[in-house]
Amino acid sequence: QVCKWLNKELPEQIESVTLKVRDSGVVSGKQVGTCLCRFSTTKVLLFGSAEARISKHLLEGLCHAVQNDFGSGLVHLNLAHSGYGGEVARTLVKILGKCTNLTHLNVNGNGLMAEAFSPPEEQVTAGIRLCSRLVHLDVGHNSIFDGNPTGLRSVLEDCPDITYLDLSSTEIGAEGMRALSEASNTALLHLSLSDCQMCDDVAELLAGTLSTKWGAIQHLDIGGYKEIHDGSATRLAESLRHCSALTHLDLEDVPCQSSGKELGASLGALRQLTEVSLARAQISDVSACQLATGLLLGGCTSITYLDLDSNEIGSAGARALAAALCQCHGLRVLYLGSNCIQEEGLVDITVPIMMGQWSELEELDLSANRLHDRGVRELIDASRQCPALRVLDISANHSMSDQERVLLNNLGYKPLLVFAVS
């Protein structure tokens, strides 16, 4: 019924179509395809979502539409979370063969298999290579480049204008990283290589490329490099100083316990850096002090988001970080949960709040530390200087008595939320 209404009532000049259908049968899939055939001027198509995976029948309907001239003007195609494996691959190859004007393609999370084991009709890289105008390519959470450096190299060569590349949760390996670093494309602005299970060789190649070719990169996500050793981590930290345009950096799970000095020096030199994630990075009191010293000496004032959750930072590290970050007057989010901060460290964190230096602070997480009731009460009182503060998490600080938890829970100021229950 919806398809009949679309065919009858909607004008043909539709520029953007979003379809989020949980499931459908063969008939409705074909009807959707027939309906799409009318919209020859469509430029943007969002098909499916993580919450509502579309069926193979809807994909076949889309394939039918593109075979009938729908998609000739399509520039933005989002097929993320559309399905799994070979069925999607076969359909996707046919679709890409007709949508060669694409500039944005997202096939994240489709379980596309490694092409070394796929027949030619399921090799998606061949279809991607036809879209030579691509600037945005998201193939994360697939396996099409696993053990396939030739495929990755050919895509980058045939699509030289790509500035956004998401390869998260793939296993490109050292050869894939070499193909990426040797590609002629030097204009990358966004690169995600998170959770790629990379080793020292890959980290070394990445560090070299960041130092020599990718100075214009703005968003770099390399979280999840748990297996690299101190030397590679240090060289990776040093290479970041060459990325002068960097605004977002994700180093979650990257062991930084021995590279605090180099990391601090690099981050302190980045004048446009706003968001940094160093959660679970094995940062100790010593490396936290080194990181803070680099930020302070570099005169870094641009950070608005800093995640240091689940490290080994104690009161000395908290004191140094508070001193360095007090010059970041635009700080909005600070995560220090699951560390080892005690009362004296909390006092130093409270000072920039009390002095109004963090007046734009929206979230502060100090959960699962070693805080006592008196310091927390002073923190809550100081939080009145942060009118934007909406989340203050002090949960799982077990030194508080039940009575203090009740008291603190009643001291919350709207829209401040105080989580005082362990």
mmCIF file of N, CA and C in Angstrom, residues 260-318:
data_model
loop_
_atom_site.group_PDB
_atom_site.id
_atom_site.type_symbol
_atom_site.label_atom_id
_atom_site.label_comp_id
_atom_site.label_asym_id
_atom_site.label_seq_id
_atom_site.Cartn_x
_atom_site.Cartn_y
_atom_site.Cartn_z
ATOM 1 N N GLY A 260 54.772 8.741 27.090
ATOM 2 C CA GLY A 260 54.072 9.942 27.548
ATOM 3 C C GLY A 260 54.769 11.225 27.137
ATOM 4 N N LYS A 261 56.100 11.237 27.207
ATOM 5 C CA LYS A 261 56.854 12.434 26.847
ATOM 6 C C LYS A 261 56.666 12.782 25.377
ATOM 7 N N GLU A 262 56.828 11.787 24.515
ATOM 8 C CA GLU A 262 56.698 12.021 23.065
ATOM 9 C C GLU A 262 55.266 12.382 22.691
ATOM 10 N N LEU A 263 54.313 11.705 23.318
ATOM 11 C CA LEU A 263 52.911 11.985 23.029
ATOM 12 C C LEU A 263 52.534 13.392 23.480
ATOM 13 N N GLY A 264 52.979 13.774 24.666
ATOM 14 C CA GLY A 264 52.693 15.115 25.159
ATOM 15 C C GLY A 264 53.279 16.195 24.268
ATOM 16 N N ALA A 265 54.530 15.985 23.814
ATOM 17 C CA ALA A 265 55.177 16.965 22.936
ATOM 18 C C ALA A 265 54.425 17.108 21.616
ATOM 19 N N SER A 266 53.958 15.973 21.080
ATOM 20 C CA SER A 266 53.221 16.017 19.811
ATOM 21 C C SER A 266 51.873 16.703 19.984
ATOM 22 N N LEU A 267 51.125 16.303 20.999
ATOM 23 C CA LEU A 267 49.800 16.880 21.193
ATOM 24 C C LEU A 267 49.884 18.368 21.528
ATOM 25 N N GLY A 268 50.904 18.740 22.270
ATOM 26 C CA GLY A 268 51.071 20.148 22.606
ATOM 27 C C GLY A 268 51.346 21.021 21.400
ATOM 28 N N ALA A 269 51.881 20.419 20.342
ATOM 29 C CA ALA A 269 52.214 21.181 19.130
ATOM 30 C C ALA A 269 51.039 21.299 18.164
ATOM 31 N N LEU A 270 49.953 20.568 18.433
ATOM 32 C CA LEU A 270 48.819 20.550 17.503
ATOM 33 C C LEU A 270 47.814 21.623 17.895
ATOM 34 N N ARG A 271 47.798 22.714 17.157
ATOM 35 C CA ARG A 271 47.007 23.880 17.526
ATOM 36 C C ARG A 271 45.504 23.734 17.264
ATOM 37 N N GLN A 272 45.117 22.753 16.436
ATOM 38 C CA GLN A 272 43.702 22.596 16.113
ATOM 39 C C GLN A 272 43.071 21.384 16.785
ATOM 40 N N LEU A 273 43.822 20.692 17.611
ATOM 41 C CA LEU A 273 43.342 19.477 18.257
ATOM 42 C C LEU A 273 42.230 19.791 19.257
ATOM 43 N N THR A 274 41.080 19.124 19.095
ATOM 44 C CA THR A 274 39.946 19.370 19.990
ATOM 45 C C THR A 274 39.518 18.127 20.764
ATOM 46 N N GLU A 275 39.591 16.935 20.158
ATOM 47 C CA GLU A 275 39.104 15.727 20.816
ATOM 48 C C GLU A 275 40.199 14.661 20.856
ATOM 49 N N VAL A 276 40.442 14.135 22.067
ATOM 50 C CA VAL A 276 41.485 13.133 22.269
ATOM 51 C C VAL A 276 40.930 12.015 23.143
ATOM 52 N N SER A 277 41.086 10.778 22.691
ATOM 53 C CA SER A 277 40.689 9.627 23.493
ATOM 54 C C SER A 277 41.915 8.767 23.780
ATOM 55 N N LEU A 278 42.195 8.613 25.065
ATOM 56 C CA LEU A 278 43.317 7.789 25.519
ATOM 57 C C LEU A 278 42.845 6.789 26.573
ATOM 58 N N ALA A 279 41.624 6.330 26.422
ATOM 59 C CA ALA A 279 41.078 5.361 27.370
ATOM 60 C C ALA A 279 41.842 4.035 27.276
ATOM 61 N N ARG A 280 42.039 3.418 28.422
ATOM 62 C CA ARG A 280 42.690 2.097 28.487
ATOM 63 C C ARG A 280 44.050 2.098 27.776
ATOM 64 N N ALA A 281 44.796 3.169 27.951
ATOM 65 C CA ALA A 281 46.097 3.315 27.273
ATOM 66 C C ALA A 281 47.268 3.062 28.212
ATOM 67 N N GLN A 282 47.004 2.461 29.361
ATOM 68 C CA GLN A 282 48.051 2.112 30.322
ATOM 69 C C GLN A 282 48.858 3.329 30.772
ATOM 70 N N ILE A 283 48.188 4.460 30.893
ATOM 71 C CA ILE A 283 48.864 5.688 31.309
ATOM 72 C C ILE A 283 49.000 5.701 32.826
ATOM 73 N N SER A 284 50.236 5.779 33.295
ATOM 74 C CA SER A 284 50.537 5.797 34.719
ATOM 75 C C SER A 284 50.639 7.239 35.213
ATOM 76 N N ASP A 285 50.936 7.393 36.509
ATOM 77 C CA ASP A 285 51.170 8.731 37.042
ATOM 78 C C ASP A 285 52.315 9.421 36.308
ATOM 79 N N VAL A 286 53.392 8.667 36.064
ATOM 80 C CA VAL A 286 54.565 9.245 35.407
ATOM 81 C C VAL A 286 54.231 9.706 33.990
ATOM 82 N N SER A 287 53.605 8.822 33.202
ATOM 83 C CA SER A 287 53.289 9.193 31.815
ATOM 84 C C SER A 287 52.213 10.276 31.761
ATOM 85 N N ALA A 288 51.317 10.332 32.750
ATOM 86 C CA ALA A 288 50.313 11.406 32.798
ATOM 87 C C ALA A 288 51.000 12.746 33.036
ATOM 88 N N CYS A 289 52.012 12.754 33.918
ATOM 89 C CA CYS A 289 52.764 13.995 34.163
ATOM 90 C C CYS A 289 53.538 14.419 32.915
ATOM 91 N N GLN A 290 54.113 13.451 32.208
ATOM 92 C CA GLN A 290 54.828 13.769 30.971
ATOM 93 C C GLN A 290 53.876 14.311 29.905
ATOM 94 N N LEU A 291 52.722 13.687 29.800
ATOM 95 C CA LEU A 291 51.711 14.152 28.852
ATOM 96 C C LEU A 291 51.291 15.582 29.179
ATOM 97 N N ALA A 292 51.037 15.850 30.446
ATOM 98 C CA ALA A 292 50.624 17.188 30.874
ATOM 99 C C ALA A 292 51.713 18.225 30.615
ATOM 100 N N THR A 293 52.963 17.846 30.858
ATOM 101 C CA THR A 293 54.079 18.775 30.625
ATOM 102 C C THR A 293 54.152 19.173 29.154
ATOM 103 N N GLY A 294 53.961 18.187 28.262
ATOM 104 C CA GLY A 294 53.973 18.484 26.830
ATOM 105 C C GLY A 294 52.848 19.423 26.432
ATOM 106 N N LEU A 295 51.671 19.195 26.977
ATOM 107 C CA LEU A 295 50.531 20.069 26.678
ATOM 108 C C LEU A 295 50.789 21.482 27.187
ATOM 109 N N LEU A 296 51.357 21.570 28.385
ATOM 110 C CA LEU A 296 51.599 22.880 28.990
ATOM 111 C C LEU A 296 52.676 23.651 28.243
ATOM 112 N N LEU A 297 53.783 22.986 27.931
ATOM 113 C CA LEU A 297 54.884 23.649 27.226
ATOM 114 C C LEU A 297 54.499 24.024 25.804
ATOM 115 N N GLY A 298 53.644 23.191 25.205
ATOM 116 C CA GLY A 298 53.210 23.478 23.839
ATOM 117 C C GLY A 298 52.159 24.557 23.758
ATOM 118 N N GLY A 299 51.635 24.947 24.908
ATOM 119 C CA GLY A 299 50.609 25.992 24.917
ATOM 120 C C GLY A 299 49.303 25.538 24.324
ATOM 121 N N CYS A 300 48.977 24.257 24.490
ATOM 122 C CA CYS A 300 47.739 23.732 23.917
ATOM 123 C C CYS A 300 46.528 24.308 24.648
ATOM 124 N N THR A 301 45.633 24.938 23.911
ATOM 125 C CA THR A 301 44.428 25.535 24.503
ATOM 126 C C THR A 301 43.147 25.079 23.813
ATOM 127 N N SER A 302 43.273 24.205 22.824
ATOM 128 C CA SER A 302 42.128 23.916 21.955
ATOM 129 C C SER A 302 41.325 22.690 22.371
ATOM 130 N N ILE A 303 41.817 21.864 23.296
ATOM 131 C CA ILE A 303 41.141 20.609 23.633
ATOM 132 C C ILE A 303 39.785 20.872 24.288
ATOM 133 N N THR A 304 38.759 20.226 23.772
ATOM 134 C CA THR A 304 37.408 20.333 24.338
ATOM 135 C C THR A 304 36.904 18.994 24.872
ATOM 136 N N TYR A 305 37.557 17.886 24.477
ATOM 137 C CA TYR A 305 37.123 16.540 24.877
ATOM 138 C C TYR A 305 38.363 15.714 25.157
ATOM 139 N N LEU A 306 38.445 15.175 26.374
ATOM 140 C CA LEU A 306 39.598 14.343 26.736
ATOM 141 C C LEU A 306 39.117 13.137 27.527
ATOM 142 N N ASP A 307 39.397 11.950 26.993
ATOM 143 C CA ASP A 307 38.990 10.695 27.623
ATOM 144 C C ASP A 307 40.233 9.966 28.115
ATOM 145 N N LEU A 308 40.369 9.892 29.435
ATOM 146 C CA LEU A 308 41.479 9.174 30.061
ATOM 147 C C LEU A 308 40.947 8.071 30.979
ATOM 148 N N ASP A 309 39.820 7.527 30.628
ATOM 149 C CA ASP A 309 39.163 6.510 31.438
ATOM 150 C C ASP A 309 39.996 5.221 31.493
ATOM 151 N N SER A 310 39.922 4.540 32.634
ATOM 152 C CA SER A 310 40.517 3.200 32.794
ATOM 153 C C SER A 310 42.018 3.189 32.540
ATOM 154 N N ASN A 311 42.718 4.092 33.212
ATOM 155 C CA ASN A 311 44.171 4.087 33.188
ATOM 156 C C ASN A 311 44.692 3.859 34.609
ATOM 157 N N GLU A 312 45.908 4.321 34.890
ATOM 158 C CA GLU A 312 46.520 4.128 36.206
ATOM 159 C C GLU A 312 46.981 5.472 36.756
ATOM 160 N N ILE A 313 46.171 6.491 36.539
ATOM 161 C CA ILE A 313 46.523 7.851 36.929
ATOM 162 C C ILE A 313 46.192 8.072 38.403
ATOM 163 N N GLY A 314 47.183 8.540 39.155
ATOM 164 C CA GLY A 314 46.983 8.846 40.560
ATOM 165 C C GLY A 314 46.863 10.339 40.793
ATOM 166 N N SER A 315 47.059 10.745 42.031
ATOM 167 C CA SER A 315 46.865 12.157 42.385
ATOM 168 C C SER A 315 47.906 13.069 41.736
ATOM 169 N N ALA A 316 49.152 12.596 41.621
ATOM 170 C CA ALA A 316 50.191 13.414 40.989
ATOM 171 C C ALA A 316 49.850 13.672 39.519
ATOM 172 N N GLY A 317 49.414 12.623 38.829
ATOM 173 C CA GLY A 317 49.018 12.786 37.434
ATOM 174 C C GLY A 317 47.811 13.700 37.284
ATOM 175 N N ALA A 318 46.849 13.564 38.194
ATOM 176 C CA ALA A 318 45.663 14.425 38.149
ATOM 177 C C ALA A 318 46.040 15.883 38.360
#
